[in-house]
mmCIF file of C-alpha atoms in Angstrom:
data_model
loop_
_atom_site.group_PDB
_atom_site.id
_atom_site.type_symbol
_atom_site.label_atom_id
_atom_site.label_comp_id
_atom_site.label_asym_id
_atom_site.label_seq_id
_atom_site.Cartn_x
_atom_site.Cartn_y
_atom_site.Cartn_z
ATOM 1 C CA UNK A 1 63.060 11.007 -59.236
ATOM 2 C CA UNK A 2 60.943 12.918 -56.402
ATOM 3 C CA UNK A 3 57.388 12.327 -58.314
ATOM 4 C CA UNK A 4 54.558 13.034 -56.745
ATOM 5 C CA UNK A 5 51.308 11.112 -57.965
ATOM 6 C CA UNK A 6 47.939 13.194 -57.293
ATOM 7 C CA UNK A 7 44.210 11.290 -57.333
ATOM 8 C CA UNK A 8 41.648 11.587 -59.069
ATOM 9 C CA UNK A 9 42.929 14.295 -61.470
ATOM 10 C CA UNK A 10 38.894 15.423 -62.133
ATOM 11 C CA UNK A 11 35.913 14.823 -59.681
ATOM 12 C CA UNK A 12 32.418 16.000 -60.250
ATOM 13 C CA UNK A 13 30.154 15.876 -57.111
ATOM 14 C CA UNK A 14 26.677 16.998 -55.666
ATOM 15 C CA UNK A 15 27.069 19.955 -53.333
ATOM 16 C CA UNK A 16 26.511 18.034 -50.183
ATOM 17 C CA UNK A 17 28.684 15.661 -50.437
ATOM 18 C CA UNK A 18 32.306 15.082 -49.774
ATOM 19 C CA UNK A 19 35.267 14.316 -51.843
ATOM 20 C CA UNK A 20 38.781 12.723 -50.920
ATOM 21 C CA UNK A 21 41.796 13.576 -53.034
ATOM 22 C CA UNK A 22 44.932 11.589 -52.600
ATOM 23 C CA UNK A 23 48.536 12.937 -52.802
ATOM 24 C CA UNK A 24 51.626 10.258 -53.017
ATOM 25 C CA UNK A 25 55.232 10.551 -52.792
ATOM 26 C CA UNK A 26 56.006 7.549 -55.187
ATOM 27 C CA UNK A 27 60.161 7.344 -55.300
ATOM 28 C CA UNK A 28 60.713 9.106 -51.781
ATOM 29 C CA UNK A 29 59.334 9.834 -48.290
ATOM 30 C CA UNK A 30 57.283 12.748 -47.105
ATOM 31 C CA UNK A 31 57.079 14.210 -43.867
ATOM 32 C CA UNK A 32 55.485 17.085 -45.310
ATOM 33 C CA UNK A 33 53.678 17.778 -48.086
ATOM 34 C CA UNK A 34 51.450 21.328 -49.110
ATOM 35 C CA UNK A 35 48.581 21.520 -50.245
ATOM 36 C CA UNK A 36 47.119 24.709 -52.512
ATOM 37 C CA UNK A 37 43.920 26.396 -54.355
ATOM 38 C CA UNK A 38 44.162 27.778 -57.443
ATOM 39 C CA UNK A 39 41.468 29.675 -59.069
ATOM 40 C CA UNK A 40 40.928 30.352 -62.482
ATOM 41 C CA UNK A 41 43.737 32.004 -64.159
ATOM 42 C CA UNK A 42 45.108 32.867 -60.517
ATOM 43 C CA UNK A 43 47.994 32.078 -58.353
ATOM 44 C CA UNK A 44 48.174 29.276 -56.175
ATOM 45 C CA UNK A 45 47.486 29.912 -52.196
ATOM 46 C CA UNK A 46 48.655 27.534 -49.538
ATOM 47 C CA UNK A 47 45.958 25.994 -48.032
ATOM 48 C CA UNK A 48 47.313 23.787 -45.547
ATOM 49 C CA UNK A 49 51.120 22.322 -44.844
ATOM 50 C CA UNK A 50 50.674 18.334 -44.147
ATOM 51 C CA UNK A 51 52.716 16.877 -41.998
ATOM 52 C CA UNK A 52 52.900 12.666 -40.937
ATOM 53 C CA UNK A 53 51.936 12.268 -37.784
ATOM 54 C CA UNK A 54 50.278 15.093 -36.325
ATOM 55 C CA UNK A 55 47.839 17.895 -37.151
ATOM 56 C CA UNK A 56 47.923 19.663 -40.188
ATOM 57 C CA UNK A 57 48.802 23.604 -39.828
ATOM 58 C CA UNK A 58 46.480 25.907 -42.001
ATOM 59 C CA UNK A 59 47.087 28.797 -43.644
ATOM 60 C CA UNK A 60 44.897 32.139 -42.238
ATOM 61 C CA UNK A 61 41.377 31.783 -43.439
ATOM 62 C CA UNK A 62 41.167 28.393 -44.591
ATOM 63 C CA UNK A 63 38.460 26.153 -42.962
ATOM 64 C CA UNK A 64 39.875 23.083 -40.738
ATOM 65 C CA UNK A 65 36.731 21.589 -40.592
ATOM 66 C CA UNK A 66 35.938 22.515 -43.956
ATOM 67 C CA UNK A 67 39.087 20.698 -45.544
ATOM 68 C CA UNK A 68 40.522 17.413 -43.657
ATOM 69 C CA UNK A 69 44.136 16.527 -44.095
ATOM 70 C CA UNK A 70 45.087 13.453 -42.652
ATOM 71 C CA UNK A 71 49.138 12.336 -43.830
ATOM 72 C CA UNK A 72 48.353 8.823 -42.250
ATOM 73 C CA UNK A 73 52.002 7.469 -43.889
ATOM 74 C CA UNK A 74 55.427 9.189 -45.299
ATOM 75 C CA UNK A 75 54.004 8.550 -48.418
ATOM 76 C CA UNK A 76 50.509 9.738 -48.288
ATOM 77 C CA UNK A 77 48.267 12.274 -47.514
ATOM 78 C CA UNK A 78 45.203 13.334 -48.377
ATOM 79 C CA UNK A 79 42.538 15.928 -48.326
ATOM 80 C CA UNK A 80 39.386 15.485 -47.909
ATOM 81 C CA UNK A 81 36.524 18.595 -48.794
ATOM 82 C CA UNK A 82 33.462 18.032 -46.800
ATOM 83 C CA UNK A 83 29.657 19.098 -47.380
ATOM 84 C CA UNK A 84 31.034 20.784 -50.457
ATOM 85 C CA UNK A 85 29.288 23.736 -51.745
ATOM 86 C CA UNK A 86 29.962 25.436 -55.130
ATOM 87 C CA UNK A 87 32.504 27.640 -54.333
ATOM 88 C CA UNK A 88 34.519 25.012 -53.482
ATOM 89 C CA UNK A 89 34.805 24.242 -56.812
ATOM 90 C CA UNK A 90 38.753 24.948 -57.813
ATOM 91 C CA UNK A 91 42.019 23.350 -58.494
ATOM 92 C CA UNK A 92 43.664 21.722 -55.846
ATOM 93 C CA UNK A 93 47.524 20.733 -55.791
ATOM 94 C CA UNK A 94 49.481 18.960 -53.399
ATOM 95 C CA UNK A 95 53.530 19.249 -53.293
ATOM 96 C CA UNK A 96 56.218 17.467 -51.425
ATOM 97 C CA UNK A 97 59.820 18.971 -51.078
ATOM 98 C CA UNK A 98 62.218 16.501 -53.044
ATOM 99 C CA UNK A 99 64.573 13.786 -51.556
ATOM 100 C CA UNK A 100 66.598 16.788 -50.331
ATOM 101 C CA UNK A 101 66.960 17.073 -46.532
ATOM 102 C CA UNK A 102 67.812 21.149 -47.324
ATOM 103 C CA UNK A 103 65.114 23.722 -47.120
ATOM 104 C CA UNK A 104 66.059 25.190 -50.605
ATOM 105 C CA UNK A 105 65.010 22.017 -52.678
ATOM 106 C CA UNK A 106 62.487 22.341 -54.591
ATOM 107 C CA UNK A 107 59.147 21.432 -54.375
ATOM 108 C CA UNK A 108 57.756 18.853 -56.589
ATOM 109 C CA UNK A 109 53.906 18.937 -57.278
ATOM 110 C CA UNK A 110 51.639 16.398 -58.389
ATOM 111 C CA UNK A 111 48.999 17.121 -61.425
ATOM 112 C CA UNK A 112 46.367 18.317 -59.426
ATOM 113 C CA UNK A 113 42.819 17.547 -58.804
ATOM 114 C CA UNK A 114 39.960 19.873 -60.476
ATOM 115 C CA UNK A 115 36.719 19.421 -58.405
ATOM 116 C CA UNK A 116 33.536 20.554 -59.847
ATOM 117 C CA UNK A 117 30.778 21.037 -57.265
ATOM 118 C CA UNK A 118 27.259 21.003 -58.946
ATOM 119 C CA UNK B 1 56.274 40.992 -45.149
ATOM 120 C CA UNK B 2 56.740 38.906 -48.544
ATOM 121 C CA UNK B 3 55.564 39.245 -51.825
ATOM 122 C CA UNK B 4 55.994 38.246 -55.391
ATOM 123 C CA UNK B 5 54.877 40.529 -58.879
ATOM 124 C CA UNK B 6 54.230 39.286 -62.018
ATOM 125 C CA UNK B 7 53.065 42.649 -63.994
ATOM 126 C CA UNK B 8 53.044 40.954 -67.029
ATOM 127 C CA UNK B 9 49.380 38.728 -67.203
ATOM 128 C CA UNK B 10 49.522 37.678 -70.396
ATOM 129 C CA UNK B 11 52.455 37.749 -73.358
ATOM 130 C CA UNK B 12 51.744 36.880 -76.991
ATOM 131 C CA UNK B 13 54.861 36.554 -79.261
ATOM 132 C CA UNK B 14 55.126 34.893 -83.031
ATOM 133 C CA UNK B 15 57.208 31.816 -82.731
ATOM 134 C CA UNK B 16 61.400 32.132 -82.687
ATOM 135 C CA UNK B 17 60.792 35.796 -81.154
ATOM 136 C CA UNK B 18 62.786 36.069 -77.470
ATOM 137 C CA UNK B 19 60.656 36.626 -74.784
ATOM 138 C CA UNK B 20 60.916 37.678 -71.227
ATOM 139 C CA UNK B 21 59.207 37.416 -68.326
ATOM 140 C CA UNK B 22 59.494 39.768 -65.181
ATOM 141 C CA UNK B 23 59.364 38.892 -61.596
ATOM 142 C CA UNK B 24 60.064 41.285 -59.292
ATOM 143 C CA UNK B 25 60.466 40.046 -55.022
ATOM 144 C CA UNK B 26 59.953 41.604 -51.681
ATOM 145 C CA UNK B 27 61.509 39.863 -48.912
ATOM 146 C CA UNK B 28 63.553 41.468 -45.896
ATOM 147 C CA UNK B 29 65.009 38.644 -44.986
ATOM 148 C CA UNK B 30 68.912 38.046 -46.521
ATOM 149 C CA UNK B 31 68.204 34.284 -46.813
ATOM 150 C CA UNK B 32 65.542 33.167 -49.408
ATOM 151 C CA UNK B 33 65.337 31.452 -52.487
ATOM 152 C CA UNK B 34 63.519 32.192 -55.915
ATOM 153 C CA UNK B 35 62.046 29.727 -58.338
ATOM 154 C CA UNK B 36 60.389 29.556 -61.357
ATOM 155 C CA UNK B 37 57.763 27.124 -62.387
ATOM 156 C CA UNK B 38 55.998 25.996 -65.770
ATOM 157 C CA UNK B 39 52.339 25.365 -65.375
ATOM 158 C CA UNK B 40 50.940 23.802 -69.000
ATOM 159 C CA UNK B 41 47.194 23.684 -69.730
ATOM 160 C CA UNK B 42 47.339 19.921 -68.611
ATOM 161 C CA UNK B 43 48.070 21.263 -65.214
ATOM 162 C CA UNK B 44 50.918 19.574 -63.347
ATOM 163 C CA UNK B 45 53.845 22.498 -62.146
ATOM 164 C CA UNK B 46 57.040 22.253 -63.543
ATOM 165 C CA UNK B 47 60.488 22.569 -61.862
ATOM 166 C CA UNK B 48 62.398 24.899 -64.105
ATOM 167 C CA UNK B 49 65.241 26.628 -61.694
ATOM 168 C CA UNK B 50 66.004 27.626 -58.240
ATOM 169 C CA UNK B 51 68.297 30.250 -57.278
ATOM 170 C CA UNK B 52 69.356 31.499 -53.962
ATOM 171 C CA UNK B 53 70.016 34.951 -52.599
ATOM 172 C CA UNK B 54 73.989 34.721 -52.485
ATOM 173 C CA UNK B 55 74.012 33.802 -56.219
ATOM 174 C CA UNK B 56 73.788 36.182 -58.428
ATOM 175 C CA UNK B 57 75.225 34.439 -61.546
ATOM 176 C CA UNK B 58 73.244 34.130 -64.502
ATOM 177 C CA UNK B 59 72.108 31.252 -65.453
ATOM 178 C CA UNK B 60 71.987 29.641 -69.086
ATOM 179 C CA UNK B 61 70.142 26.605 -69.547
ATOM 180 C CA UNK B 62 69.124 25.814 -73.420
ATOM 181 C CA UNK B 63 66.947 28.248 -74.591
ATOM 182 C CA UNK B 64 66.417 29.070 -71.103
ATOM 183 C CA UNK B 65 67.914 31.606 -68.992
ATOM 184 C CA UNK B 66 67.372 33.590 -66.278
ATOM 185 C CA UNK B 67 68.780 36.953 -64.760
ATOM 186 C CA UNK B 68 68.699 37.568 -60.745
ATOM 187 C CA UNK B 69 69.539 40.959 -59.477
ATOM 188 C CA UNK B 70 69.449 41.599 -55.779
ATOM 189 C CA UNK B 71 69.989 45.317 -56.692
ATOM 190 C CA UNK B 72 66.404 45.285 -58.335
ATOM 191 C CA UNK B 73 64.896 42.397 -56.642
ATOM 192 C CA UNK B 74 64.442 41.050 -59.840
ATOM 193 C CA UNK B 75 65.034 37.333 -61.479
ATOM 194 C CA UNK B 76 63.538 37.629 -64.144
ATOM 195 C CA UNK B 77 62.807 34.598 -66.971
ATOM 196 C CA UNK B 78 63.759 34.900 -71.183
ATOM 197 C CA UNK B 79 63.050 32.319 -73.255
ATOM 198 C CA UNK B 80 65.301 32.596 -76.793
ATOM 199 C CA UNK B 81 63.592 31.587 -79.750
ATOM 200 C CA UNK B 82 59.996 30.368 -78.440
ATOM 201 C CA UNK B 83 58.389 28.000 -79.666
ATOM 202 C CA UNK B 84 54.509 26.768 -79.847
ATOM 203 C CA UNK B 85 55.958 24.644 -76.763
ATOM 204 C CA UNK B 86 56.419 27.097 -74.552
ATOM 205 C CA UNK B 87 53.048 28.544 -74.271
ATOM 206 C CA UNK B 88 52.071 28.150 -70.885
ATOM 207 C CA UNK B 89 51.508 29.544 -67.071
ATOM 208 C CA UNK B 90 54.755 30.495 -65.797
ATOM 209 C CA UNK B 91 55.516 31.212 -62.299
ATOM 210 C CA UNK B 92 57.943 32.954 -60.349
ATOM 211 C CA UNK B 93 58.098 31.741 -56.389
ATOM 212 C CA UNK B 94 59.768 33.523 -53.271
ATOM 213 C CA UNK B 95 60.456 31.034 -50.374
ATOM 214 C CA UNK B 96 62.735 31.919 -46.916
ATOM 215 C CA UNK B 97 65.436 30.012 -45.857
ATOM 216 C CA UNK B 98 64.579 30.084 -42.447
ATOM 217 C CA UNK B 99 63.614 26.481 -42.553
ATOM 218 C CA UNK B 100 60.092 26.902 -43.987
ATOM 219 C CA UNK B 101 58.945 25.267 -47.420
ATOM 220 C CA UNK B 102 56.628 27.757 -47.512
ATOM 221 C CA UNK B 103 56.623 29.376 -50.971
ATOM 222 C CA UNK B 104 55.134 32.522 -52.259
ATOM 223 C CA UNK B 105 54.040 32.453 -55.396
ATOM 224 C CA UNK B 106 53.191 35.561 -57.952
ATOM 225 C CA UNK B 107 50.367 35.870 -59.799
ATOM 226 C CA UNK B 108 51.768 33.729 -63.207
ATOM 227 C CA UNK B 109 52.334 34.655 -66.716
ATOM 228 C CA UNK B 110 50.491 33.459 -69.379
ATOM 229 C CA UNK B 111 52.776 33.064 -72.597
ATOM 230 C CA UNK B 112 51.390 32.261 -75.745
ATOM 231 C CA UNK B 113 53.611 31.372 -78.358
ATOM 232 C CA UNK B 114 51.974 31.883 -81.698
ATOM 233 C CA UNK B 115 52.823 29.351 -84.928
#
């Protein structure tokens, strides 16, 4: 159980341009689901915490504008880079805390999307 | 404020050697929990074990096992007899229990487990 489906796994696109990635909660609900950067051989840092129905919350630093989250269903959410540059170019992950109503269950995290901005 | 070290970069061991990984946690709360995850070169995080701050048993799971000590704020991660398998990104995570997801996560591991 708690799997958590993450689309396209690889996108290449023209700096300019913008690029949707999809996160799903396919055997349970989400209220909330993360999503995070991870650089090359780096850690992962929390963008942005997703949560159904209202406004995404975003971590110091990180660009609202810059990277739309819209969790439109308990099942989905997704984020969408705009006018991407470059240095946008990264791994991003999304994650959704399991079936568990408890704040120590773990979080589950799809495969993640690697964008390359040319 | 919170934070999670992973001194250790990058480990090489010869297959069916014991390894272990160190994580070491700063946290002031008395509430939090500690994870640790399994990142493979295809990408996806793993779910290997959570473990919360009243529980300082040990924990055996396979070749798995992990050892949590509040006195060192350590929970750190050995692997008995490695194996090509293994090699991988691991990750040690700090999160609070005051009703927050929110995870820190160290720096990761990379374990390469040589045939």
């Amino acid at each position: 159980g708690a799997v958590v489906s993450q689309h396209p796994s690889r996108v290449i696109c023209k700096s300019g341009t913008s690029v949707k990635i999809e996160c799903r909660s396919l055997d349970f609900q989400a209220t909330t689901m993360f999503w995070y950067r991870q650089f090359p051989k780096q850690s992962l840092m929390l963008m942005a915490t997703s949560n159904e129905g209202s406004k995404a919350t975003y971590e110091q630093g990180v660009e609202k504008d810059k990277f739309l989250i819209n969790h439109a269903s308990l099942t989905l959410s997704t984020l969408t880079v705009t006018s991407a540059h470059p240095e946008d170019s990264s791994f991003y992950i999304c994650s959704a805390p399991g079936q568990s109503s408890s704040y120590n269950s773990p979080l589950h995290f799809g495969n993640g999307t690697r964008l390359t901005v040319t | 404020a919170q934070k999670v070290t992973q001194a250790q970069t990058e480990i090489s061991v010869v297959e069916k050697e014991d390894v272990t990984l160190d994580c070491v946690y700063e946290t002031r709360d008395t509430t939090y929990y500690l994870f640790w995850y399994k990142q493979p070169p295809s990408g996806e995080l793993v779910f290997l074990i959570r473990r919360n701050s009243f529980d300082e048993q040990n924990e055996i799971s396979g070749r798995y096992s992990w050892n949590f000590q509040k006195s060192t704020s350590s929970f750190n991660f050995t692997i008995t007899a490695s194996q090509v398998v293994d090699s991988a990104v691991y990750f040690c995570a700090l999160s609070l229990g005051s009703g927050t997801y929110k995870y820190i996560f160290g720096t990761g591991t990379r374990l390469k487990v040589l045939a």
